Amino acid sequence: ELKVEQNPLFLSMQEGKNYTIYCNYSTTSDRLYWYRQDPGKSLESLFVLLSNGAVKQEGRLMASLDTKARLSTLHITAAVHDLSATYFCAVITGNQFYFGTGTSLTVIP
Amino acid sequence: NAGVTQTPKFQVLKTGQSMTLQCAQDMNHNSMYWYRQDPGMGLRLIYYSASEGTTDKGEVPNGYNVSRLNKREFSLRLESAAPSQTSVYFCASRPGRGYYQPQHFGDGTRLSIL
């Protein structure tokens, strides 16, 4: 059974600080997805990482993928309140997606 | 564009009642999915349809059935609702196998079973 683990599960950080969310997965996959979910809302796609060494950046968020280590990171630079949300990583095998349990991020002024 | 549309948005059922959750997409996607989301457990796949005419079980299929009515529509049925099925249900779609694009999600159905 494919497992996807995220840590931390909860993250409270001050505005302006940097932090990294980690996503480990248990089987070979060369594609990894990051999603954002605001409270009571649906999931929104952030990044699609397609190969080993892939790096994508959008604003204060940067995602990377190391397929050999089966690890993806989501780095937050100089956090702002608008980034408060839950972040999910997901890997795909065949046509099935497997999601991590999510990281609930709260940015404190 | 509407994207992925789910109905209803909210529903309260009594134990033992049945209901069907509807999902439709207007993006000409081949693959469609049903997930449930429970606190602290992320999203868990119930059933998916890789293409029109096919359906497959996901991680937690017990107590559910699905129908891929046509390319646009994928419904989820609870035959005899149980309190353990209280959850938020999301439908998603994507172009299909072999494509890298992410899933597009509907707004969810919040279902309570009393």
JSON list of C-alpha atoms in Angstrom, two decimals:
[
{"chain": "A", "resi": 1, "resn": "GLU", "atom": "CA", "xyz": [0.00, 0.00, 0.00]},
{"chain": "A", "resi": 2, "resn": "LEU", "atom": "CA", "xyz": [1.38, 3.38, -0.98]},
{"chain": "A", "resi": 3, "resn": "LYS", "atom": "CA", "xyz": [1.85, 5.75, 1.97]},
{"chain": "A", "resi": 4, "resn": "VAL", "atom": "CA", "xyz": [2.32, 9.49, 1.79]},
{"chain": "A", "resi": 5, "resn": "GLU", "atom": "CA", "xyz": [3.49, 11.22, 4.95]},
{"chain": "A", "resi": 6, "resn": "GLN", "atom": "CA", "xyz": [3.67, 14.92, 5.55]},
{"chain": "A", "resi": 7, "resn": "ASN", "atom": "CA", "xyz": [5.31, 16.75, 8.38]},
{"chain": "A", "resi": 8, "resn": "PRO", "atom": "CA", "xyz": [4.66, 18.72, 10.31]},
{"chain": "A", "resi": 9, "resn": "LEU", "atom": "CA", "xyz": [0.91, 18.19, 10.57]},
{"chain": "A", "resi": 10, "resn": "PHE", "atom": "CA", "xyz": [0.43, 21.59, 12.18]},
{"chain": "A", "resi": 11, "resn": "LEU", "atom": "CA", "xyz": [2.63, 24.63, 11.73]},
{"chain": "A", "resi": 12, "resn": "SER", "atom": "CA", "xyz": [2.28, 27.98, 13.40]},
{"chain": "A", "resi": 13, "resn": "MET", "atom": "CA", "xyz": [4.76, 30.55, 12.18]},
{"chain": "A", "resi": 14, "resn": "GLN", "atom": "CA", "xyz": [5.31, 34.27, 12.45]},
{"chain": "A", "resi": 15, "resn": "GLU", "atom": "CA", "xyz": [5.00, 36.58, 9.53]},
{"chain": "A", "resi": 16, "resn": "GLY", "atom": "CA", "xyz": [8.32, 37.10, 7.79]},
{"chain": "A", "resi": 17, "resn": "LYS", "atom": "CA", "xyz": [9.79, 33.76, 8.79]},
{"chain": "A", "resi": 18, "resn": "ASN", "atom": "CA", "xyz": [10.84, 30.86, 6.54]},
{"chain": "A", "resi": 19, "resn": "TYR", "atom": "CA", "xyz": [9.83, 27.25, 6.89]},
{"chain": "A", "resi": 20, "resn": "THR", "atom": "CA", "xyz": [9.71, 23.95, 4.99]},
{"chain": "A", "resi": 21, "resn": "ILE", "atom": "CA", "xyz": [7.00, 21.32, 4.76]},
{"chain": "A", "resi": 22, "resn": "TYR", "atom": "CA", "xyz": [8.12, 17.78, 3.96]},
{"chain": "A", "resi": 23, "resn": "CYS", "atom": "CA", "xyz": [6.36, 15.09, 1.98]},
{"chain": "A", "resi": 24, "resn": "ASN", "atom": "CA", "xyz": [7.68, 11.53, 1.96]},
{"chain": "A", "resi": 25, "resn": "TYR", "atom": "CA", "xyz": [6.17, 8.72, -0.09]},
{"chain": "A", "resi": 26, "resn": "SER", "atom": "CA", "xyz": [6.73, 4.99, -0.04]},
{"chain": "A", "resi": 27, "resn": "THR", "atom": "CA", "xyz": [6.81, 3.87, -3.66]},
{"chain": "A", "resi": 28, "resn": "THR", "atom": "CA", "xyz": [8.27, 4.94, -6.97]},
{"chain": "A", "resi": 29, "resn": "SER", "atom": "CA", "xyz": [6.50, 7.87, -8.55]},
{"chain": "A", "resi": 30, "resn": "ASP", "atom": "CA", "xyz": [7.92, 10.46, -10.91]},
{"chain": "A", "resi": 31, "resn": "ARG", "atom": "CA", "xyz": [5.10, 12.95, -10.48]},
{"chain": "A", "resi": 32, "resn": "LEU", "atom": "CA", "xyz": [4.13, 14.83, -7.36]},
{"chain": "A", "resi": 33, "resn": "TYR", "atom": "CA", "xyz": [1.41, 17.40, -6.82]},
{"chain": "A", "resi": 34, "resn": "TRP", "atom": "CA", "xyz": [0.91, 20.10, -4.23]},
{"chain": "A", "resi": 35, "resn": "TYR", "atom": "CA", "xyz": [-2.53, 21.49, -3.41]},
{"chain": "A", "resi": 36, "resn": "ARG", "atom": "CA", "xyz": [-3.82, 24.22, -1.13]},
{"chain": "A", "resi": 37, "resn": "GLN", "atom": "CA", "xyz": [-7.11, 24.12, 0.74]},
{"chain": "A", "resi": 38, "resn": "ASP", "atom": "CA", "xyz": [-8.64, 27.10, 2.55]},
{"chain": "A", "resi": 39, "resn": "PRO", "atom": "CA", "xyz": [-11.02, 26.33, 5.44]},
{"chain": "A", "resi": 40, "resn": "GLY", "atom": "CA", "xyz": [-14.37, 25.08, 4.19]},
{"chain": "A", "resi": 41, "resn": "LYS", "atom": "CA", "xyz": [-13.23, 25.29, 0.58]},
{"chain": "A", "resi": 42, "resn": "SER", "atom": "CA", "xyz": [-12.13, 22.98, -2.18]},
{"chain": "A", "resi": 43, "resn": "LEU", "atom": "CA", "xyz": [-8.58, 22.04, -3.19]},
{"chain": "A", "resi": 44, "resn": "GLU", "atom": "CA", "xyz": [-6.60, 24.25, -5.53]},
{"chain": "A", "resi": 45, "resn": "SER", "atom": "CA", "xyz": [-3.60, 23.00, -7.48]},
{"chain": "A", "resi": 46, "resn": "LEU", "atom": "CA", "xyz": [-0.32, 24.76, -6.66]},
{"chain": "A", "resi": 47, "resn": "PHE", "atom": "CA", "xyz": [2.46, 22.81, -8.33]},
{"chain": "A", "resi": 48, "resn": "VAL", "atom": "CA", "xyz": [3.04, 19.80, -10.53]},
{"chain": "A", "resi": 49, "resn": "LEU", "atom": "CA", "xyz": [6.55, 18.32, -10.26]},
{"chain": "A", "resi": 50, "resn": "LEU", "atom": "CA", "xyz": [7.31, 15.99, -13.14]},
{"chain": "A", "resi": 51, "resn": "SER", "atom": "CA", "xyz": [10.84, 14.72, -12.69]},
{"chain": "A", "resi": 52, "resn": "ASN", "atom": "CA", "xyz": [13.74, 14.26, -10.34]},
{"chain": "A", "resi": 53, "resn": "GLY", "atom": "CA", "xyz": [15.27, 17.59, -9.42]},
{"chain": "A", "resi": 54, "resn": "ALA", "atom": "CA", "xyz": [12.23, 19.58, -10.54]},
{"chain": "A", "resi": 55, "resn": "VAL", "atom": "CA", "xyz": [11.78, 22.93, -8.84]},
{"chain": "A", "resi": 56, "resn": "LYS", "atom": "CA", "xyz": [8.78, 25.20, -9.19]},
{"chain": "A", "resi": 57, "resn": "GLN", "atom": "CA", "xyz": [8.24, 28.62, -7.63]},
{"chain": "A", "resi": 58, "resn": "GLU", "atom": "CA", "xyz": [5.20, 30.83, -7.30]},
{"chain": "A", "resi": 59, "resn": "GLY", "atom": "CA", "xyz": [5.47, 33.91, -5.14]},
{"chain": "A", "resi": 60, "resn": "ARG", "atom": "CA", "xyz": [6.62, 32.95, -1.65]},
{"chain": "A", "resi": 61, "resn": "LEU", "atom": "CA", "xyz": [6.25, 29.21, -2.26]},
{"chain": "A", "resi": 62, "resn": "MET", "atom": "CA", "xyz": [8.84, 26.93, -3.81]},
{"chain": "A", "resi": 63, "resn": "ALA", "atom": "CA", "xyz": [8.43, 23.19, -4.32]},
{"chain": "A", "resi": 64, "resn": "SER", "atom": "CA", "xyz": [11.07, 20.62, -5.17]},
{"chain": "A", "resi": 65, "resn": "LEU", "atom": "CA", "xyz": [11.20, 16.91, -5.88]},
{"chain": "A", "resi": 66, "resn": "ASP", "atom": "CA", "xyz": [13.84, 14.27, -5.18]},
{"chain": "A", "resi": 67, "resn": "THR", "atom": "CA", "xyz": [12.53, 11.01, -6.62]},
{"chain": "A", "resi": 68, "resn": "LYS", "atom": "CA", "xyz": [15.52, 9.00, -5.41]},
{"chain": "A", "resi": 69, "resn": "ALA", "atom": "CA", "xyz": [14.85, 9.98, -1.81]},
{"chain": "A", "resi": 70, "resn": "ARG", "atom": "CA", "xyz": [11.06, 9.88, -2.43]},
{"chain": "A", "resi": 71, "resn": "LEU", "atom": "CA", "xyz": [10.86, 13.33, -0.92]},
{"chain": "A", "resi": 72, "resn": "SER", "atom": "CA", "xyz": [9.27, 16.60, -1.88]},
{"chain": "A", "resi": 73, "resn": "THR", "atom": "CA", "xyz": [9.55, 19.88, -0.02]},
{"chain": "A", "resi": 74, "resn": "LEU", "atom": "CA", "xyz": [7.39, 22.98, 0.00]},
{"chain": "A", "resi": 75, "resn": "HIS", "atom": "CA", "xyz": [9.42, 25.97, 1.17]},
{"chain": "A", "resi": 76, "resn": "ILE", "atom": "CA", "xyz": [7.76, 29.10, 2.43]},
{"chain": "A", "resi": 77, "resn": "THR", "atom": "CA", "xyz": [9.75, 32.32, 2.28]},
{"chain": "A", "resi": 78, "resn": "ALA", "atom": "CA", "xyz": [8.88, 35.36, 4.41]},
{"chain": "A", "resi": 79, "resn": "ALA", "atom": "CA", "xyz": [5.45, 34.08, 5.33]},
{"chain": "A", "resi": 80, "resn": "VAL", "atom": "CA", "xyz": [2.41, 36.34, 5.15]},
{"chain": "A", "resi": 81, "resn": "HIS", "atom": "CA", "xyz": [-1.06, 35.85, 6.63]},
{"chain": "A", "resi": 82, "resn": "ASP", "atom": "CA", "xyz": [-2.58, 35.04, 3.22]},
{"chain": "A", "resi": 83, "resn": "LEU", "atom": "CA", "xyz": [-0.60, 31.80, 3.16]},
{"chain": "A", "resi": 84, "resn": "SER", "atom": "CA", "xyz": [-2.59, 30.39, 6.09]},
{"chain": "A", "resi": 85, "resn": "ALA", "atom": "CA", "xyz": [-4.24, 27.23, 4.73]},
{"chain": "A", "resi": 86, "resn": "THR", "atom": "CA", "xyz": [-3.84, 23.47, 4.65]},
{"chain": "A", "resi": 87, "resn": "TYR", "atom": "CA", "xyz": [-1.31, 22.13, 2.15]},
{"chain": "A", "resi": 88, "resn": "PHE", "atom": "CA", "xyz": [-1.49, 18.64, 0.70]},
{"chain": "A", "resi": 89, "resn": "CYS", "atom": "CA", "xyz": [0.98, 16.68, -1.36]},
{"chain": "A", "resi": 90, "resn": "ALA", "atom": "CA", "xyz": [-0.18, 13.82, -3.58]},
{"chain": "A", "resi": 91, "resn": "VAL", "atom": "CA", "xyz": [1.56, 11.18, -5.66]},
{"chain": "A", "resi": 92, "resn": "ILE", "atom": "CA", "xyz": [0.12, 9.23, -8.56]},
{"chain": "A", "resi": 93, "resn": "THR", "atom": "CA", "xyz": [0.42, 5.56, -9.40]},
{"chain": "A", "resi": 94, "resn": "GLY", "atom": "CA", "xyz": [-1.33, 4.51, -12.57]},
{"chain": "A", "resi": 95, "resn": "ASN", "atom": "CA", "xyz": [-4.43, 6.65, -12.49]},
{"chain": "A", "resi": 96, "resn": "GLN", "atom": "CA", "xyz": [-4.82, 6.76, -8.70]},
{"chain": "A", "resi": 97, "resn": "PHE", "atom": "CA", "xyz": [-3.78, 9.66, -6.51]},
{"chain": "A", "resi": 98, "resn": "TYR", "atom": "CA", "xyz": [-2.63, 9.17, -2.92]},
{"chain": "A", "resi": 99, "resn": "PHE", "atom": "CA", "xyz": [-2.77, 12.20, -0.65]},
{"chain": "A", "resi": 100, "resn": "GLY", "atom": "CA", "xyz": [-0.79, 13.07, 2.43]},
{"chain": "A", "resi": 101, "resn": "THR", "atom": "CA", "xyz": [-2.67, 13.95, 5.62]},
{"chain": "A", "resi": 102, "resn": "GLY", "atom": "CA", "xyz": [-2.03, 17.64, 5.07]},
{"chain": "A", "resi": 103, "resn": "THR", "atom": "CA", "xyz": [-0.11, 20.39, 6.88]},
{"chain": "A", "resi": 104, "resn": "SER", "atom": "CA", "xyz": [-2.26, 23.03, 8.52]},
{"chain": "A", "resi": 105, "resn": "LEU", "atom": "CA", "xyz": [-0.35, 26.31, 8.34]},
{"chain": "A", "resi": 106, "resn": "THR", "atom": "CA", "xyz": [-1.22, 29.33, 10.45]},
{"chain": "A", "resi": 107, "resn": "VAL", "atom": "CA", "xyz": [0.75, 32.53, 9.93]},
{"chain": "A", "resi": 108, "resn": "ILE", "atom": "CA", "xyz": [0.66, 34.82, 12.94]},
{"chain": "A", "resi": 109, "resn": "PRO", "atom": "CA", "xyz": [1.13, 38.58, 12.62]},
{"chain": "B", "resi": 1, "resn": "ASN", "atom": "CA", "xyz": [-16.32, 27.86, -16.96]},
{"chain": "B", "resi": 2, "resn": "ALA", "atom": "CA", "xyz": [-18.12, 25.80, -14.32]},
{"chain": "B", "resi": 3, "resn": "GLY", "atom": "CA", "xyz": [-15.37, 23.16, -14.05]},
{"chain": "B", "resi": 4, "resn": "VAL", "atom": "CA", "xyz": [-16.54, 20.42, -11.66]},
{"chain": "B", "resi": 5, "resn": "THR", "atom": "CA", "xyz": [-20.04, 20.82, -10.22]},
{"chain": "B", "resi": 6, "resn": "GLN", "atom": "CA", "xyz": [-21.28, 18.82, -7.24]},
{"chain": "B", "resi": 7, "resn": "THR", "atom": "CA", "xyz": [-24.82, 18.60, -5.93]},
{"chain": "B", "resi": 8, "resn": "PRO", "atom": "CA", "xyz": [-26.06, 18.91, -3.29]},
{"chain": "B", "resi": 9, "resn": "LYS", "atom": "CA", "xyz": [-23.70, 21.10, -1.26]},
{"chain": "B", "resi": 10, "resn": "PHE", "atom": "CA", "xyz": [-25.15, 20.02, 2.08]},
{"chain": "B", "resi": 11, "resn": "GLN", "atom": "CA", "xyz": [-27.26, 17.04, 3.14]},
{"chain": "B", "resi": 12, "resn": "VAL", "atom": "CA", "xyz": [-28.46, 15.53, 6.40]},
{"chain": "B", "resi": 13, "resn": "LEU", "atom": "CA", "xyz": [-29.63, 11.92, 6.36]},
{"chain": "B", "resi": 14, "resn": "LYS", "atom": "CA", "xyz": [-30.92, 9.46, 8.90]},
{"chain": "B", "resi": 15, "resn": "THR", "atom": "CA", "xyz": [-29.16, 6.15, 9.38]},
{"chain": "B", "resi": 16, "resn": "GLY", "atom": "CA", "xyz": [-30.37, 3.67, 6.78]},
{"chain": "B", "resi": 17, "resn": "GLN", "atom": "CA", "xyz": [-31.51, 6.22, 4.23]},
{"chain": "B", "resi": 18, "resn": "SER", "atom": "CA", "xyz": [-30.07, 6.21, 0.74]},
{"chain": "B", "resi": 19, "resn": "MET", "atom": "CA", "xyz": [-28.94, 9.04, -1.48]},
{"chain": "B", "resi": 20, "resn": "THR", "atom": "CA", "xyz": [-26.92, 9.83, -4.57]},
{"chain": "B", "resi": 21, "resn": "LEU", "atom": "CA", "xyz": [-24.28, 12.51, -4.83]},
{"chain": "B", "resi": 22, "resn": "GLN", "atom": "CA", "xyz": [-24.03, 14.00, -8.29]},
{"chain": "B", "resi": 23, "resn": "CYS", "atom": "CA", "xyz": [-20.90, 15.23, -10.07]},
{"chain": "B", "resi": 24, "resn": "ALA", "atom": "CA", "xyz": [-20.54, 16.73, -13.53]},
{"chain": "B", "resi": 25, "resn": "GLN", "atom": "CA", "xyz": [-17.54, 18.22, -15.35]},
{"chain": "B", "resi": 26, "resn": "ASP", "atom": "CA", "xyz": [-17.46, 20.31, -18.48]},
{"chain": "B", "resi": 27, "resn": "MET", "atom": "CA", "xyz": [-13.75, 20.04, -19.31]},
{"chain": "B", "resi": 28, "resn": "ASN", "atom": "CA", "xyz": [-14.00, 16.92, -21.51]},
{"chain": "B", "resi": 29, "resn": "HIS", "atom": "CA", "xyz": [-11.92, 14.99, -18.98]},
{"chain": "B", "resi": 30, "resn": "ASN", "atom": "CA", "xyz": [-11.65, 11.23, -19.20]},
{"chain": "B", "resi": 31, "resn": "SER", "atom": "CA", "xyz": [-10.94, 10.42, -15.55]},
{"chain": "B", "resi": 32, "resn": "MET", "atom": "CA", "xyz": [-13.19, 11.19, -12.60]},
{"chain": "B", "resi": 33, "resn": "TYR", "atom": "CA", "xyz": [-12.80, 10.49, -8.88]},
{"chain": "B", "resi": 34, "resn": "TRP", "atom": "CA", "xyz": [-14.73, 10.44, -5.62]},
{"chain": "B", "resi": 35, "resn": "TYR", "atom": "CA", "xyz": [-12.94, 11.19, -2.34]},
{"chain": "B", "resi": 36, "resn": "ARG", "atom": "CA", "xyz": [-13.97, 11.59, 1.23]},
{"chain": "B", "resi": 37, "resn": "GLN", "atom": "CA", "xyz": [-12.20, 13.99, 3.58]},
{"chain": "B", "resi": 38, "resn": "ASP", "atom": "CA", "xyz": [-12.19, 13.43, 7.31]},
{"chain": "B", "resi": 39, "resn": "PRO", "atom": "CA", "xyz": [-10.32, 15.49, 9.91]},
{"chain": "B", "resi": 40, "resn": "GLY", "atom": "CA", "xyz": [-6.68, 14.45, 10.22]},
{"chain": "B", "resi": 41, "resn": "MET", "atom": "CA", "xyz": [-6.91, 11.88, 7.42]},
{"chain": "B", "resi": 42, "resn": "GLY", "atom": "CA", "xyz": [-6.40, 13.85, 4.23]},
{"chain": "B", "resi": 43, "resn": "LEU", "atom": "CA", "xyz": [-8.36, 12.72, 1.20]},
{"chain": "B", "resi": 44, "resn": "ARG", "atom": "CA", "xyz": [-9.13, 9.06, 0.71]},
{"chain": "B", "resi": 45, "resn": "LEU", "atom": "CA", "xyz": [-10.17, 7.67, -2.65]},
{"chain": "B", "resi": 46, "resn": "ILE", "atom": "CA", "xyz": [-13.53, 5.90, -2.69]},
{"chain": "B", "resi": 47, "resn": "TYR", "atom": "CA", "xyz": [-13.94, 5.04, -6.37]},
{"chain": "B", "resi": 48, "resn": "TYR", "atom": "CA", "xyz": [-12.60, 6.32, -9.63]},
{"chain": "B", "resi": 49, "resn": "SER", "atom": "CA", "xyz": [-13.40, 6.05, -13.31]},
{"chain": "B", "resi": 50, "resn": "ALA", "atom": "CA", "xyz": [-10.37, 6.10, -15.57]},
{"chain": "B", "resi": 51, "resn": "SER", "atom": "CA", "xyz": [-12.56, 6.56, -18.64]},
{"chain": "B", "resi": 52, "resn": "GLU", "atom": "CA", "xyz": [-16.18, 6.39, -19.68]},
{"chain": "B", "resi": 53, "resn": "GLY", "atom": "CA", "xyz": [-17.53, 2.89, -19.11]},
{"chain": "B", "resi": 54, "resn": "THR", "atom": "CA", "xyz": [-15.01, 1.88, -16.44]},
{"chain": "B", "resi": 55, "resn": "THR", "atom": "CA", "xyz": [-15.03, 2.15, -12.66]},
{"chain": "B", "resi": 56, "resn": "ASP", "atom": "CA", "xyz": [-12.56, 0.89, -10.06]},
{"chain": "B", "resi": 57, "resn": "LYS", "atom": "CA", "xyz": [-12.42, 0.68, -6.29]},
{"chain": "B", "resi": 58, "resn": "GLY", "atom": "CA", "xyz": [-10.16, 2.98, -4.37]},
{"chain": "B", "resi": 59, "resn": "GLU", "atom": "CA", "xyz": [-8.94, 2.82, -0.81]},
{"chain": "B", "resi": 60, "resn": "VAL", "atom": "CA", "xyz": [-12.32, 2.95, 1.01]},
{"chain": "B", "resi": 61, "resn": "PRO", "atom": "CA", "xyz": [-15.12, 1.63, -1.27]},
{"chain": "B", "resi": 62, "resn": "ASN", "atom": "CA", "xyz": [-17.22, -0.26, 1.28]},
{"chain": "B", "resi": 63, "resn": "GLY", "atom": "CA", "xyz": [-20.75, 1.11, 1.61]},
{"chain": "B", "resi": 64, "resn": "TYR", "atom": "CA", "xyz": [-20.62, 3.00, -1.68]},
{"chain": "B", "resi": 65, "resn": "ASN", "atom": "CA", "xyz": [-21.48, 2.43, -5.32]},
{"chain": "B", "resi": 66, "resn": "VAL", "atom": "CA", "xyz": [-20.74, 4.57, -8.36]},
{"chain": "B", "resi": 67, "resn": "SER", "atom": "CA", "xyz": [-22.04, 5.07, -11.86]},
{"chain": "B", "resi": 68, "resn": "ARG", "atom": "CA", "xyz": [-20.22, 6.71, -14.74]},
{"chain": "B", "resi": 69, "resn": "LEU", "atom": "CA", "xyz": [-23.34, 7.83, -16.54]},
{"chain": "B", "resi": 70, "resn": "ASN", "atom": "CA", "xyz": [-21.49, 9.36, -19.48]},
{"chain": "B", "resi": 71, "resn": "LYS", "atom": "CA", "xyz": [-18.24, 11.21, -20.01]},
{"chain": "B", "resi": 72, "resn": "ARG", "atom": "CA", "xyz": [-19.45, 14.24, -18.06]},
{"chain": "B", "resi": 73, "resn": "GLU", "atom": "CA", "xyz": [-21.17, 12.65, -15.07]},
{"chain": "B", "resi": 74, "resn": "PHE", "atom": "CA", "xyz": [-20.02, 10.41, -12.23]},
{"chain": "B", "resi": 75, "resn": "SER", "atom": "CA", "xyz": [-22.38, 9.72, -9.34]},
{"chain": "B", "resi": 76, "resn": "LEU", "atom": "CA", "xyz": [-21.77, 8.26, -5.89]},
{"chain": "B", "resi": 77, "resn": "ARG", "atom": "CA", "xyz": [-24.53, 6.33, -4.12]},
{"chain": "B", "resi": 78, "resn": "LEU", "atom": "CA", "xyz": [-24.92, 5.47, -0.47]},
{"chain": "B", "resi": 79, "resn": "GLU", "atom": "CA", "xyz": [-27.39, 2.59, -0.31]},
{"chain": "B", "resi": 80, "resn": "SER", "atom": "CA", "xyz": [-27.85, 2.51, 3.47]},
{"chain": "B", "resi": 81, "resn": "ALA", "atom": "CA", "xyz": [-26.19, 5.45, 5.14]},
{"chain": "B", "resi": 82, "resn": "ALA", "atom": "CA", "xyz": [-24.25, 4.93, 8.38]},
{"chain": "B", "resi": 83, "resn": "PRO", "atom": "CA", "xyz": [-22.93, 7.55, 10.84]},
{"chain": "B", "resi": 84, "resn": "SER", "atom": "CA", "xyz": [-19.36, 6.54, 9.85]},
{"chain": "B", "resi": 85, "resn": "GLN", "atom": "CA", "xyz": [-20.10, 7.97, 6.41]},
{"chain": "B", "resi": 86, "resn": "THR", "atom": "CA", "xyz": [-20.46, 11.47, 7.82]},
{"chain": "B", "resi": 87, "resn": "SER", "atom": "CA", "xyz": [-17.81, 13.36, 5.88]},
{"chain": "B", "resi": 88, "resn": "VAL", "atom": "CA", "xyz": [-17.07, 15.91, 3.20]},
{"chain": "B", "resi": 89, "resn": "TYR", "atom": "CA", "xyz": [-17.17, 14.33, -0.25]},
{"chain": "B", "resi": 90, "resn": "PHE", "atom": "CA", "xyz": [-15.18, 15.73, -3.15]},
{"chain": "B", "resi": 91, "resn": "CYS", "atom": "CA", "xyz": [-15.45, 14.88, -6.80]},
{"chain": "B", "resi": 92, "resn": "ALA", "atom": "CA", "xyz": [-12.47, 15.52, -9.06]},
{"chain": "B", "resi": 93, "resn": "SER", "atom": "CA", "xyz": [-11.58, 15.11, -12.70]},
{"chain": "B", "resi": 94, "resn": "ARG", "atom": "CA", "xyz": [-8.49, 15.19, -14.88]},
{"chain": "B", "resi": 95, "resn": "PRO", "atom": "CA", "xyz": [-7.68, 14.62, -18.55]},
{"chain": "B", "resi": 96, "resn": "GLY", "atom": "CA", "xyz": [-6.66, 11.00, -17.97]},
{"chain": "B", "resi": 97, "resn": "ARG", "atom": "CA", "xyz": [-3.82, 8.56, -17.72]},
{"chain": "B", "resi": 98, "resn": "GLY", "atom": "CA", "xyz": [-0.72, 9.67, -19.55]},
{"chain": "B", "resi": 99, "resn": "TYR", "atom": "CA", "xyz": [-1.43, 13.33, -18.89]},
{"chain": "B", "resi": 100, "resn": "TYR", "atom": "CA", "xyz": [0.42, 15.24, -16.20]},
{"chain": "B", "resi": 101, "resn": "GLN", "atom": "CA", "xyz": [-2.27, 17.80, -15.43]},
{"chain": "B", "resi": 102, "resn": "PRO", "atom": "CA", "xyz": [-3.53, 17.90, -11.83]},
{"chain": "B", "resi": 103, "resn": "GLN", "atom": "CA", "xyz": [-7.02, 17.05, -10.72]},
{"chain": "B", "resi": 104, "resn": "HIS", "atom": "CA", "xyz": [-9.72, 19.71, -10.69]},
{"chain": "B", "resi": 105, "resn": "PHE", "atom": "CA", "xyz": [-11.96, 19.52, -7.64]},
{"chain": "B", "resi": 106, "resn": "GLY", "atom": "CA", "xyz": [-15.58, 20.40, -7.05]},
{"chain": "B", "resi": 107, "resn": "ASP", "atom": "CA", "xyz": [-16.69, 22.46, -4.06]},
{"chain": "B", "resi": 108, "resn": "GLY", "atom": "CA", "xyz": [-17.62, 19.39, -2.02]},
{"chain": "B", "resi": 109, "resn": "THR", "atom": "CA", "xyz": [-20.75, 17.92, -0.45]},
{"chain": "B", "resi": 110, "resn": "ARG", "atom": "CA", "xyz": [-21.00, 18.11, 3.32]},
{"chain": "B", "resi": 111, "resn": "LEU", "atom": "CA", "xyz": [-22.93, 15.04, 4.43]},
{"chain": "B", "resi": 112, "resn": "SER", "atom": "CA", "xyz": [-24.13, 14.33, 7.97]},
{"chain": "B", "resi": 113, "resn": "ILE", "atom": "CA", "xyz": [-25.66, 10.99, 8.95]},
{"chain": "B", "resi": 114, "resn": "LEU", "atom": "CA", "xyz": [-27.67, 11.04, 12.16]}
]
